[in-house]
Tab-separated table of C-alpha atoms and ligand atoms in Angstrom:
chain	number	residue	atom	x	y	z
A	245	MET	CA	5.705	6.824	-25.693
A	246	LYS	CA	2.995	5.213	-26.754
A	247	GLN	CA	1.874	2.782	-24.848
A	248	ILE	CA	1.677	2.351	-20.966
A	249	GLY	CA	0.656	-0.493	-18.960
A	250	ILE	CA	-0.450	0.428	-15.390
A	251	ILE	CA	-1.048	-2.794	-12.517
A	252	GLY	CA	-3.546	-2.977	-10.261
A	253	SER	CA	-7.278	-1.160	-11.335
A	254	GLY	CA	-7.914	-0.071	-7.578
A	255	ALA	CA	-9.154	3.889	-6.843
A	256	MET	CA	-5.327	5.055	-7.927
A	257	GLY	CA	-4.821	3.001	-11.285
A	258	ALA	CA	-7.949	3.342	-12.758
A	259	GLY	CA	-7.637	6.789	-12.682
A	260	ILE	CA	-4.292	7.519	-13.621
A	261	ALA	CA	-5.357	4.621	-16.255
A	262	GLN	CA	-7.945	7.420	-17.533
A	263	VAL	CA	-5.244	10.386	-17.235
A	264	ALA	CA	-2.733	8.453	-19.599
A	265	ALA	CA	-5.852	7.277	-22.771
A	266	THR	CA	-7.314	10.727	-22.249
A	267	ALA	CA	-3.617	12.100	-23.083
A	268	GLY	CA	-3.784	9.933	-26.390
A	269	HIS	CA	-1.746	6.958	-25.045
A	270	HIS	CA	-2.425	3.294	-25.712
A	271	VAL	CA	-3.417	1.515	-22.172
A	272	ILE	CA	-3.072	-1.436	-20.914
A	273	VAL	CA	-4.434	-2.346	-17.176
A	274	TYR	CA	-4.310	-5.135	-15.400
A	275	ASP	CA	-5.198	-6.418	-12.121
A	276	ASN	CA	-5.137	-10.428	-10.756
A	277	ASN	CA	-8.509	-9.884	-9.275
A	278	GLN	CA	-10.949	-10.492	-11.803
A	279	THR	CA	-13.970	-8.612	-10.285
A	280	ALA	CA	-11.782	-5.830	-9.478
A	281	LEU	CA	-10.746	-5.034	-13.461
A	282	GLY	CA	-14.287	-5.492	-14.163
A	283	GLN	CA	-15.425	-3.093	-12.498
A	284	ALA	CA	-12.418	-0.720	-12.991
A	285	LYS	CA	-13.642	-1.226	-16.835
A	286	THR	CA	-17.308	-0.951	-15.935
A	287	ASN	CA	-16.089	2.308	-13.621
A	288	LEU	CA	-14.711	4.558	-16.127
A	289	ASP	CA	-17.525	3.556	-18.451
A	290	ALA	CA	-19.854	5.610	-16.196
A	291	THR	CA	-16.904	8.100	-15.444
A	292	LEU	CA	-17.161	8.970	-18.840
A	293	LYS	CA	-20.709	9.116	-19.773
A	294	LYS	CA	-20.635	11.809	-17.013
A	295	LEU	CA	-18.047	13.779	-18.106
A	296	VAL	CA	-19.958	13.537	-21.872
A	297	GLU	CA	-23.215	14.341	-19.995
A	298	LYS	CA	-21.792	17.303	-18.100
A	299	GLN	CA	-20.321	18.678	-21.384
A	300	LYS	CA	-16.753	17.971	-19.799
A	301	LEU	CA	-15.786	15.752	-22.741
A	302	THR	CA	-16.904	15.305	-26.119
A	303	ASP	CA	-18.396	11.646	-27.151
A	304	GLU	CA	-16.095	11.561	-29.403
A	305	LYS	CA	-13.505	11.933	-27.291
A	306	ALA	CA	-15.208	9.403	-25.009
A	307	LYS	CA	-15.397	6.988	-27.159
A	308	SER	CA	-11.129	7.257	-28.273
A	309	ILE	CA	-10.260	7.105	-24.220
A	310	LEU	CA	-12.546	3.608	-24.356
A	311	SER	CA	-10.393	2.290	-26.812
A	312	ASN	CA	-7.263	4.171	-26.114
A	313	THR	CA	-8.137	1.674	-22.788
A	314	GLN	CA	-7.388	-2.358	-22.546
A	315	PHE	CA	-8.622	-4.041	-19.636
A	316	ALA	CA	-5.542	-7.456	-19.797
A	317	ASN	CA	-5.498	-10.563	-18.074
A	318	ASP	CA	-1.763	-11.143	-18.226
A	319	LEU	CA	1.103	-9.627	-17.398
A	320	ASN	CA	2.389	-10.790	-21.254
A	321	GLN	CA	0.434	-8.365	-23.096
A	322	PHE	CA	2.634	-4.944	-21.293
A	323	LYS	CA	5.912	-6.518	-23.227
A	324	ASN	CA	5.908	-3.309	-25.851
A	325	CYS	CA	4.821	-0.780	-22.653
A	326	GLY	CA	7.255	2.098	-22.811
A	327	LEU	CA	6.571	2.753	-19.378
A	328	ILE	CA	4.064	0.947	-16.671
A	329	ILE	CA	2.873	2.355	-13.394
A	330	GLU	CA	2.493	0.054	-10.742
A	331	ALA	CA	-0.763	0.817	-8.226
A	332	ILE	CA	-1.096	-2.558	-6.265
A	333	ILE	CA	-1.684	-3.284	-2.448
A	334	GLU	CA	1.374	-1.330	-0.645
A	335	ASN	CA	3.366	-4.800	0.497
A	336	ILE	CA	6.883	-4.434	-0.419
A	337	ASP	CA	6.763	-7.955	-0.749
A	338	VAL	CA	4.488	-8.063	-3.346
A	339	LYS	CA	6.132	-5.207	-4.874
A	340	GLN	CA	9.005	-6.597	-5.571
A	341	LYS	CA	7.862	-10.150	-7.198
A	342	LEU	CA	5.476	-8.129	-9.232
A	343	PHE	CA	8.676	-6.152	-10.551
A	344	SER	CA	10.633	-8.609	-10.884
A	345	ASP	CA	8.574	-10.830	-12.578
A	346	LEU	CA	8.151	-7.287	-15.128
A	347	GLU	CA	11.600	-7.275	-15.895
A	348	ALA	CA	11.203	-10.591	-17.239
A	349	ILE	CA	8.719	-9.508	-19.820
A	350	VAL	CA	9.252	-5.732	-20.932
A	351	SER	CA	12.154	-4.257	-22.811
A	352	ALA	CA	15.562	-3.519	-21.804
A	353	THR	CA	14.111	-0.123	-22.351
A	354	CYS	CA	11.148	-0.116	-20.879
A	355	ILE	CA	10.220	2.263	-17.002
A	356	LEU	CA	9.093	0.758	-14.581
A	357	ALA	CA	7.130	3.341	-12.051
A	358	SER	CA	5.090	2.715	-8.373
A	359	ASN	CA	2.778	4.953	-7.289
A	360	THR	CA	3.743	3.610	-3.917
A	361	SER	CA	3.040	6.155	-1.063
A	362	SER	CA	5.171	5.071	1.584
A	363	LEU	CA	7.691	2.585	0.866
A	364	SER	CA	11.153	3.529	-0.345
A	365	ILE	CA	11.892	3.154	-4.294
A	366	ALA	CA	15.449	1.827	-3.580
A	367	SER	CA	13.925	-1.210	-2.059
A	368	ILE	CA	10.865	-1.433	-4.891
A	369	ALA	CA	13.621	-0.906	-7.322
A	370	SER	CA	16.310	-3.779	-5.180
A	371	ALA	CA	14.417	-6.497	-6.934
A	372	CYS	CA	15.300	-5.418	-10.306
A	373	LYS	CA	18.650	-6.269	-12.306
A	374	LYS	CA	18.259	-3.162	-14.148
A	375	ALA	CA	17.473	-0.182	-10.693
A	376	GLU	CA	18.440	2.423	-12.816
A	377	ARG	CA	14.837	1.959	-14.727
A	378	VAL	CA	12.455	2.043	-11.669
A	379	ILE	CA	11.019	5.284	-10.206
A	380	GLY	CA	8.230	6.065	-7.979
A	381	ILE	CA	5.887	8.579	-9.856
A	382	HIS	CA	3.303	9.373	-6.690
A	383	PHE	CA	-0.135	10.759	-8.394
A	384	PHE	CA	-2.896	12.000	-5.851
A	385	ASN	CA	-6.480	10.542	-5.276
A	386	PRO	CA	-8.595	10.662	-7.097
A	387	ALA	CA	-6.018	10.908	-10.047
A	388	PRO	CA	-8.088	12.606	-12.692
A	389	LEU	CA	-8.766	15.541	-10.631
A	390	MET	CA	-6.019	15.860	-8.728
A	391	PRO	CA	-3.121	18.370	-10.441
A	392	LEU	CA	0.132	17.111	-8.679
A	393	VAL	CA	2.166	14.579	-8.835
A	394	GLU	CA	5.379	13.567	-7.071
A	395	ILE	CA	8.413	12.380	-9.351
A	396	ILE	CA	10.861	10.299	-6.868
A	397	PRO	CA	14.353	8.993	-7.950
A	398	GLY	CA	15.528	6.129	-6.502
A	399	ILE	CA	19.490	6.767	-4.772
A	400	LEU	CA	19.608	4.041	-8.045
A	401	THR	CA	17.737	5.471	-10.933
A	402	ASP	CA	19.133	6.867	-14.061
A	403	GLU	CA	19.160	10.821	-14.317
A	404	ASN	CA	17.089	9.972	-18.342
A	405	VAL	CA	14.807	8.040	-16.750
A	406	ALA	CA	14.162	10.906	-13.849
A	407	ASN	CA	13.852	13.566	-16.706
A	408	ASP	CA	11.700	11.169	-19.294
A	409	ALA	CA	8.999	10.004	-16.537
A	410	ARG	CA	8.902	14.386	-15.998
A	411	ALA	CA	8.594	15.506	-19.045
A	412	LEU	CA	5.754	12.800	-19.549
A	413	ILE	CA	3.742	13.286	-16.947
A	414	ASP	CA	3.915	16.990	-17.306
A	415	SER	CA	2.820	16.175	-20.669
A	416	TRP	CA	-0.155	14.751	-19.595
A	417	GLY	CA	-1.235	18.184	-17.680
A	418	LYS	CA	-0.355	17.103	-14.261
A	419	VAL	CA	2.246	19.552	-11.969
A	420	THR	CA	5.202	17.610	-11.249
A	421	VAL	CA	7.635	18.245	-8.176
A	422	LEU	CA	10.893	16.536	-7.848
A	423	THR	CA	11.545	15.355	-4.393
A	424	LYS	CA	13.898	12.455	-2.462
A	425	ASP	CA	13.309	9.424	-1.493
A	426	THR	CA	12.308	10.113	2.789
A	427	PRO	CA	9.139	8.985	4.145
A	428	GLY	CA	5.925	10.819	3.131
A	429	PHE	CA	7.417	11.993	-0.124
A	430	ILE	CA	7.071	15.903	-0.278
A	431	VAL	CA	2.885	16.132	0.912
A	432	ASN	CA	2.651	13.013	3.273
A	433	ARG	CA	5.631	14.792	5.335
A	434	VAL	CA	4.912	18.269	5.336
A	435	ALA	CA	0.575	17.640	6.002
A	436	ARG	CA	1.512	15.813	9.270
A	437	SER	CA	1.842	18.654	11.613
A	438	PHE	CA	-1.749	19.901	10.124
A	439	TYR	CA	-3.313	17.160	11.809
A	440	GLY	CA	-0.891	16.517	14.603
A	441	GLU	CA	-0.328	19.583	15.938
A	442	ALA	CA	-4.601	20.031	15.116
A	443	ILE	CA	-5.204	16.813	18.057
A	444	ARG	CA	-1.749	18.088	20.264
A	445	ILE	CA	-3.862	21.251	21.254
A	446	TYR	CA	-7.304	19.060	21.185
A	447	GLU	CA	-5.273	16.814	23.842
A	448	GLU	CA	-3.890	19.860	25.791
A	449	GLY	CA	-7.108	20.149	26.239
A	450	MET	CA	-7.413	24.067	24.872
A	451	ALA	CA	-10.089	23.959	22.410
A	452	ASP	CA	-12.831	21.526	20.437
A	453	PHE	CA	-12.571	19.590	17.462
A	454	SER	CA	-14.798	21.975	15.629
A	455	THR	CA	-13.157	25.352	17.254
A	456	ILE	CA	-9.961	24.457	15.983
A	457	ASP	CA	-11.788	23.394	12.610
A	458	TRP	CA	-13.657	26.845	12.742
A	459	ALA	CA	-9.534	28.520	13.713
A	460	MET	CA	-7.831	27.289	11.058
A	461	LYS	CA	-10.587	28.064	8.398
A	462	THR	CA	-11.541	31.108	9.823
A	463	TYR	CA	-7.343	32.346	10.287
A	464	GLY	CA	-5.572	30.157	8.016
A	465	GLY	CA	-7.828	29.988	4.750
A	466	PHE	CA	-8.131	26.599	4.437
A	467	LYS	CA	-10.702	24.934	3.106
A	468	MET	CA	-11.291	22.386	5.576
A	469	GLY	CA	-10.145	21.907	9.550
A	470	PRO	CA	-8.332	19.523	10.150
A	471	PHE	CA	-10.325	16.954	12.116
A	472	GLU	CA	-13.229	17.574	9.275
A	473	LEU	CA	-10.194	16.326	6.344
A	474	MET	CA	-8.856	13.445	8.731
A	475	ASP	CA	-12.749	12.152	8.943
A	476	PHE	CA	-12.915	12.953	4.870
A	477	ILE	CA	-9.329	11.063	4.335
A	478	GLY	CA	-10.002	8.489	7.062
A	479	ASN	CA	-8.797	8.217	10.757
A	480	ASP	CA	-7.634	4.363	9.371
A	481	ILE	CA	-5.425	5.968	6.124
A	482	ASN	CA	-4.573	8.627	8.704
A	483	TYR	CA	-3.184	7.050	11.380
A	484	LYS	CA	-1.661	4.384	9.236
A	485	VAL	CA	0.643	7.139	7.566
A	486	THR	CA	1.314	8.815	10.415
A	487	GLU	CA	2.481	5.622	12.305
A	488	SER	CA	4.256	4.876	9.059
A	489	VAL	CA	6.491	8.750	8.079
A	490	TRP	CA	7.354	8.669	12.226
A	491	THR	CA	8.622	4.837	12.158
A	492	GLN	CA	10.932	5.481	8.865
A	493	PHE	CA	12.549	8.720	10.604
A	494	PHE	CA	13.773	6.723	13.041
A	495	PHE	CA	10.902	7.659	15.351
A	496	GLU	CA	11.728	11.614	15.152
A	497	PRO	CA	9.273	13.593	17.821
A	498	ARG	CA	7.311	15.946	14.840
A	499	PHE	CA	5.971	13.062	13.343
A	500	LYS	CA	5.241	11.639	16.437
A	501	PRO	CA	1.779	9.509	16.297
A	502	SER	CA	-1.151	10.173	19.273
A	503	LEU	CA	-3.403	8.192	21.120
A	504	THR	CA	-5.749	9.487	20.028
A	505	GLN	CA	-6.393	9.034	16.842
A	506	LYS	CA	-4.937	5.493	17.321
A	507	ARG	CA	-7.698	4.893	19.648
A	508	LEU	CA	-10.427	6.089	17.220
A	509	TYR	CA	-8.060	4.079	14.384
A	510	GLU	CA	-8.705	1.069	16.790
A	511	ALA	CA	-12.591	1.357	17.829
A	512	LYS	CA	-12.798	1.735	13.927
A	513	LEU	CA	-14.477	5.347	14.125
A	514	PHE	CA	-12.606	5.907	10.445
A	515	GLY	CA	-15.030	9.405	9.478
A	516	ARG	CA	-17.231	10.006	7.184
A	517	LYS	CA	-17.076	6.565	5.377
A	518	SER	CA	-17.541	4.617	8.566
A	519	GLY	CA	-20.261	7.153	9.878
A	520	ARG	CA	-18.397	8.171	12.948
A	521	GLY	CA	-14.967	10.004	13.423
A	522	TYR	CA	-14.251	12.655	15.459
A	523	TYR	CA	-17.520	13.932	14.381
A	524	ASN	CA	-21.079	11.770	14.830
A	525	TYR	CA	-21.990	11.364	10.835
A	526	ALA	CA	-25.241	9.773	11.338
A	527	GLU	CA	-28.554	11.443	10.065
A	528	GLY	CA	-30.373	13.882	12.360
A	529	THR	CA	-27.021	14.231	14.602
A	530	ALA	CA	-26.398	17.994	15.098
A	531	MET	CA	-22.729	18.750	14.551
A	532	PRO	CA	-20.820	20.667	17.305
A	533	GLN	CA	-20.660	24.760	17.650
A	534	PRO	CA	-17.122	26.050	17.554
A	535	LYS	CA	-16.324	28.641	20.476
A	536	GLN	CA	-15.592	31.034	18.109
A	537	ASP	CA	-12.603	33.041	20.220
A	538	GLU	CA	-10.579	35.495	18.032
A	539	GLU	CA	-8.080	34.997	20.696
A	540	LEU	CA	-7.874	31.637	20.410
A	541	GLY	CA	-8.461	31.017	16.711
A	542	LYS	CA	-5.537	33.423	16.176
A	543	TYR	CA	-2.967	31.108	19.118
A	544	ILE	CA	-4.333	28.051	17.323
A	545	PHE	CA	-4.139	28.972	13.734
A	546	ASN	CA	-0.983	30.000	14.482
A	547	ARG	CA	0.476	27.436	16.307
A	548	VAL	CA	-0.238	24.389	13.418
A	549	ILE	CA	1.143	26.561	10.521
A	550	THR	CA	4.176	27.558	12.525
A	551	MET	CA	4.620	24.071	12.602
A	552	LEU	CA	3.636	23.517	9.069
A	553	ILE	CA	6.283	26.067	8.074
A	554	ASN	CA	9.075	24.730	10.175
A	555	GLU	CA	8.627	21.074	8.699
A	556	ALA	CA	8.717	23.183	4.655
A	557	ILE	CA	12.058	24.770	6.181
A	558	ASP	CA	14.008	21.907	7.411
A	559	SER	CA	12.684	20.060	4.051
A	560	LEU	CA	14.300	22.941	1.829
A	561	TYR	CA	17.126	22.634	4.545
A	562	LEU	CA	17.384	18.671	3.818
A	563	GLN	CA	17.217	19.641	0.314
A	564	LEU	CA	13.812	17.483	0.263
A	565	ALA	CA	12.873	19.474	-3.277
A	566	THR	CA	13.839	23.153	-4.461
A	567	LYS	CA	11.141	25.594	-3.037
A	568	GLU	CA	9.432	26.306	-5.775
A	569	ASP	CA	8.171	22.801	-5.873
A	570	LEU	CA	7.793	22.692	-1.872
A	571	ASP	CA	5.432	25.170	-2.414
A	572	LEU	CA	3.785	23.688	-5.323
A	573	ALA	CA	4.055	20.263	-3.860
A	574	MET	CA	1.448	22.048	-0.745
A	575	THR	CA	-0.910	24.290	-2.917
A	576	LYS	CA	-1.726	21.369	-5.941
A	577	GLY	CA	-1.306	18.275	-3.334
A	578	VAL	CA	-3.666	19.084	-0.428
A	579	ASN	CA	-5.273	22.523	-1.480
A	580	TYR	CA	-3.201	24.978	1.404
A	581	PRO	CA	-4.620	28.666	0.086
A	582	LYS	CA	-0.042	29.063	-0.264
A	583	GLY	CA	2.416	27.736	-0.222
A	584	LEU	CA	4.596	27.455	3.081
A	585	LEU	CA	7.757	29.160	2.305
A	586	LYS	CA	5.386	32.273	0.326
A	587	TRP	CA	3.718	32.195	4.032
A	588	ALA	CA	7.208	32.004	5.899
A	589	ASP	CA	7.727	35.219	4.282
A	590	GLU	CA	4.443	36.627	4.228
A	591	ILE	CA	4.682	36.132	8.604
A	592	GLY	CA	7.781	36.722	9.167
A	593	LEU	CA	10.608	34.772	9.494
A	594	LYS	CA	11.400	35.796	12.658
A	595	ASN	CA	7.742	36.329	13.901
A	596	VAL	CA	7.559	32.381	12.649
A	597	TYR	CA	11.373	31.636	14.759
A	598	THR	CA	10.209	33.554	17.907
A	599	SER	CA	6.846	31.323	17.542
A	600	LEU	CA	8.685	28.024	17.836
A	601	ASP	CA	11.278	29.473	20.428
A	602	VAL	CA	9.118	30.165	22.407
A	603	MET	CA	7.757	26.810	22.509
A	604	TYR	CA	10.574	24.460	22.693
A	605	GLU	CA	11.378	26.835	25.532
A	606	LEU	CA	7.964	26.182	27.530
A	607	TYR	CA	7.702	22.083	26.434
A	608	ASN	CA	11.329	21.218	26.087
A	609	GLU	CA	10.797	18.812	23.603
A	610	ASP	CA	12.630	18.712	20.415
A	611	ARG	CA	9.128	18.638	18.452
A	612	TYR	CA	9.226	21.814	18.435
A	613	ARG	CA	12.233	22.375	18.091
A	614	PRO	CA	13.256	24.915	14.732
A	615	SER	CA	15.297	24.477	12.245
A	616	ILE	CA	18.506	25.194	11.256
A	617	LEU	CA	17.599	27.188	7.970
A	618	LEU	CA	15.343	28.959	9.630
A	619	LYS	CA	17.425	29.986	12.447
A	620	MET	CA	20.562	31.371	10.004
A	621	MET	CA	18.028	33.159	7.586
A	622	VAL	CA	16.996	34.884	10.809
A	623	ARG	CA	20.270	35.635	11.792
A	624	ASP	CA	21.024	36.874	7.987
A	625	GLU	CA	17.994	38.670	7.710
A	626	LYS	CA	16.857	36.923	4.606
A	627	LYS	CA	13.296	35.998	3.024
A	628	PHE	CA	12.224	32.798	0.147
A	629	TYR	CA	11.194	35.045	-2.439
B	928	NAD	N1	-5.870	5.362	-2.341
B	928	NAD	C1	-4.823	6.772	-2.600
B	928	NAD	O1	-5.409	7.837	-1.615
B	928	NAD	C2	-3.592	6.435	-2.539
B	928	NAD	C3	-2.845	7.765	-2.939
B	928	NAD	C4	-1.482	7.501	-3.526
B	928	NAD	C5	-1.449	6.432	-3.800
B	928	NAD	N2	-1.594	5.402	-2.783
B	928	NAD	C6	-0.811	4.164	-3.196
B	928	NAD	O2	-1.344	3.240	-4.711
B	928	NAD	C7	-1.387	2.166	-4.885
B	928	NAD	C8	-2.648	1.727	-4.463
B	928	NAD	O3	-3.783	2.482	-3.566
B	928	NAD	P1	-5.257	2.229	-4.655
B	928	NAD	O4	-5.903	2.859	-3.277
B	928	NAD	O5	-5.716	2.185	-5.526
B	928	NAD	O6	-5.609	1.051	-3.820
B	928	NAD	P2	-6.429	-0.174	-3.904
B	928	NAD	O7	-6.825	-1.320	-3.233
B	928	NAD	O8	-8.206	0.210	-4.196
B	928	NAD	O9	-6.287	-1.132	-5.304
B	928	NAD	C9	-5.346	-2.144	-5.516
B	928	NAD	C10	-5.617	-2.907	-5.813
B	928	NAD	O10	-4.463	-3.918	-7.039
B	928	NAD	C11	-4.626	-5.167	-7.041
B	928	NAD	N3	-3.857	-6.250	-6.552
B	928	NAD	C12	-3.417	-6.712	-5.663
B	928	NAD	N4	-2.356	-6.810	-5.211
B	928	NAD	C13	-1.865	-7.184	-6.675
B	928	NAD	C14	-0.658	-7.849	-7.582
B	928	NAD	N5	-0.307	-8.650	-7.198
B	928	NAD	N6	-1.178	-7.473	-9.214
B	928	NAD	C15	-1.732	-7.359	-9.717
B	928	NAD	N7	-2.930	-6.907	-9.277
B	928	NAD	C16	-3.153	-6.438	-7.891
B	928	NAD	C17	-6.239	-5.284	-6.220
B	928	NAD	O11	-6.670	-6.399	-6.822
B	928	NAD	C18	-6.505	-4.557	-6.166
B	928	NAD	O12	-7.333	-4.165	-7.212
B	928	NAD	C19	-0.368	1.725	-3.140
B	928	NAD	O13	0.576	2.036	-3.319
B	928	NAD	C20	-0.724	2.781	-2.707
B	928	NAD	O14	-0.007	3.267	-1.354
B	928	NAD	C21	-2.835	5.546	-3.122
């Protein structure tokens, strides 16, 4: 597979193109916006220059990456590609039209992949005559730096297509995990409680943002607390992902969005990029100090980690991915200090179950119901590893 096509030269497309060209492919990049395409070229030049300056790349390698990358303004130039990865606007109608147009250009064996974060592969593939060639290949931002890639076969995807796609992305030095075509795939589903339960604790008046962030970093070893991370990702993006996962799961209470974040989103308090989110980033503004209360900190960490673990266990129960891939996804995709199932073993499944059951009894909300698999494993005194 020599030639790789990338469609969409925004944040993700440009990053994926860099990864593929670095792996030695001839990469063709297309965008329907000439300015965006020009910007991607300028950015690639600048990025490679910086990497050479920092001695992370030889001058020769940088030159070969540049000569491997071709910026095209016509989809017909994709006719000899073995794989095309689409990273355009997150809109099902626009993606379907593109996939249908592409099929008329490419060879019968070309794999058509989407980098979608929230749309179903089945619905994108439905626009194609050969739906068996369509697959999800989901990179994380920034693609050259984040090791994880989720491989998502749709309901009609050929097994060989999935195997070939996974082997190819592995050969690019990425860590791949295989997952089902369900909302949020692994990472954007399992991580929801990190944000949602933290906001719930805040809404209940138990602790402020900085105390919750402090607790998750101190007792969980997370690099960033949930509110710092939401401000970093952007409350517009983070809120929309939560809302999308919740609606697509037919309003599953575990994924229910919060009014706290919705109001931030409506007020355009997106976080770092807008200057204010949960925190105020204006120059000269002092950051609030956490209340470093050990008992409270441990309660916060225990409540959030319990919800994260329950989600990972339920995902395993519903065969979203293998236990190894579920753990890899969270450590390599969102930098969690440990895989959640490994963490569950360490905490003790009985302890996890008891924490959940106490909350379930107290709140009488489905949100806190323990996964059946957790119940069965406690009953049988089993561990994941
Ligand atoms: N940004 C992220 O963190 C992230 C992470 C993983 C996946 N994704 C997914 O990747 C895709 C792209 O996201 P992004 O953040 O790079 O977006 P972006 O807005 O930075 O870039 C999208 C690019 O696609 C171009 N485009 C739009 N419609 C097009 C069309 N019909 N044909 C050709 N080009 C077209 C736009 O001009 C733009 O340059 C989306 O599906 C998104 O859900 C994003």
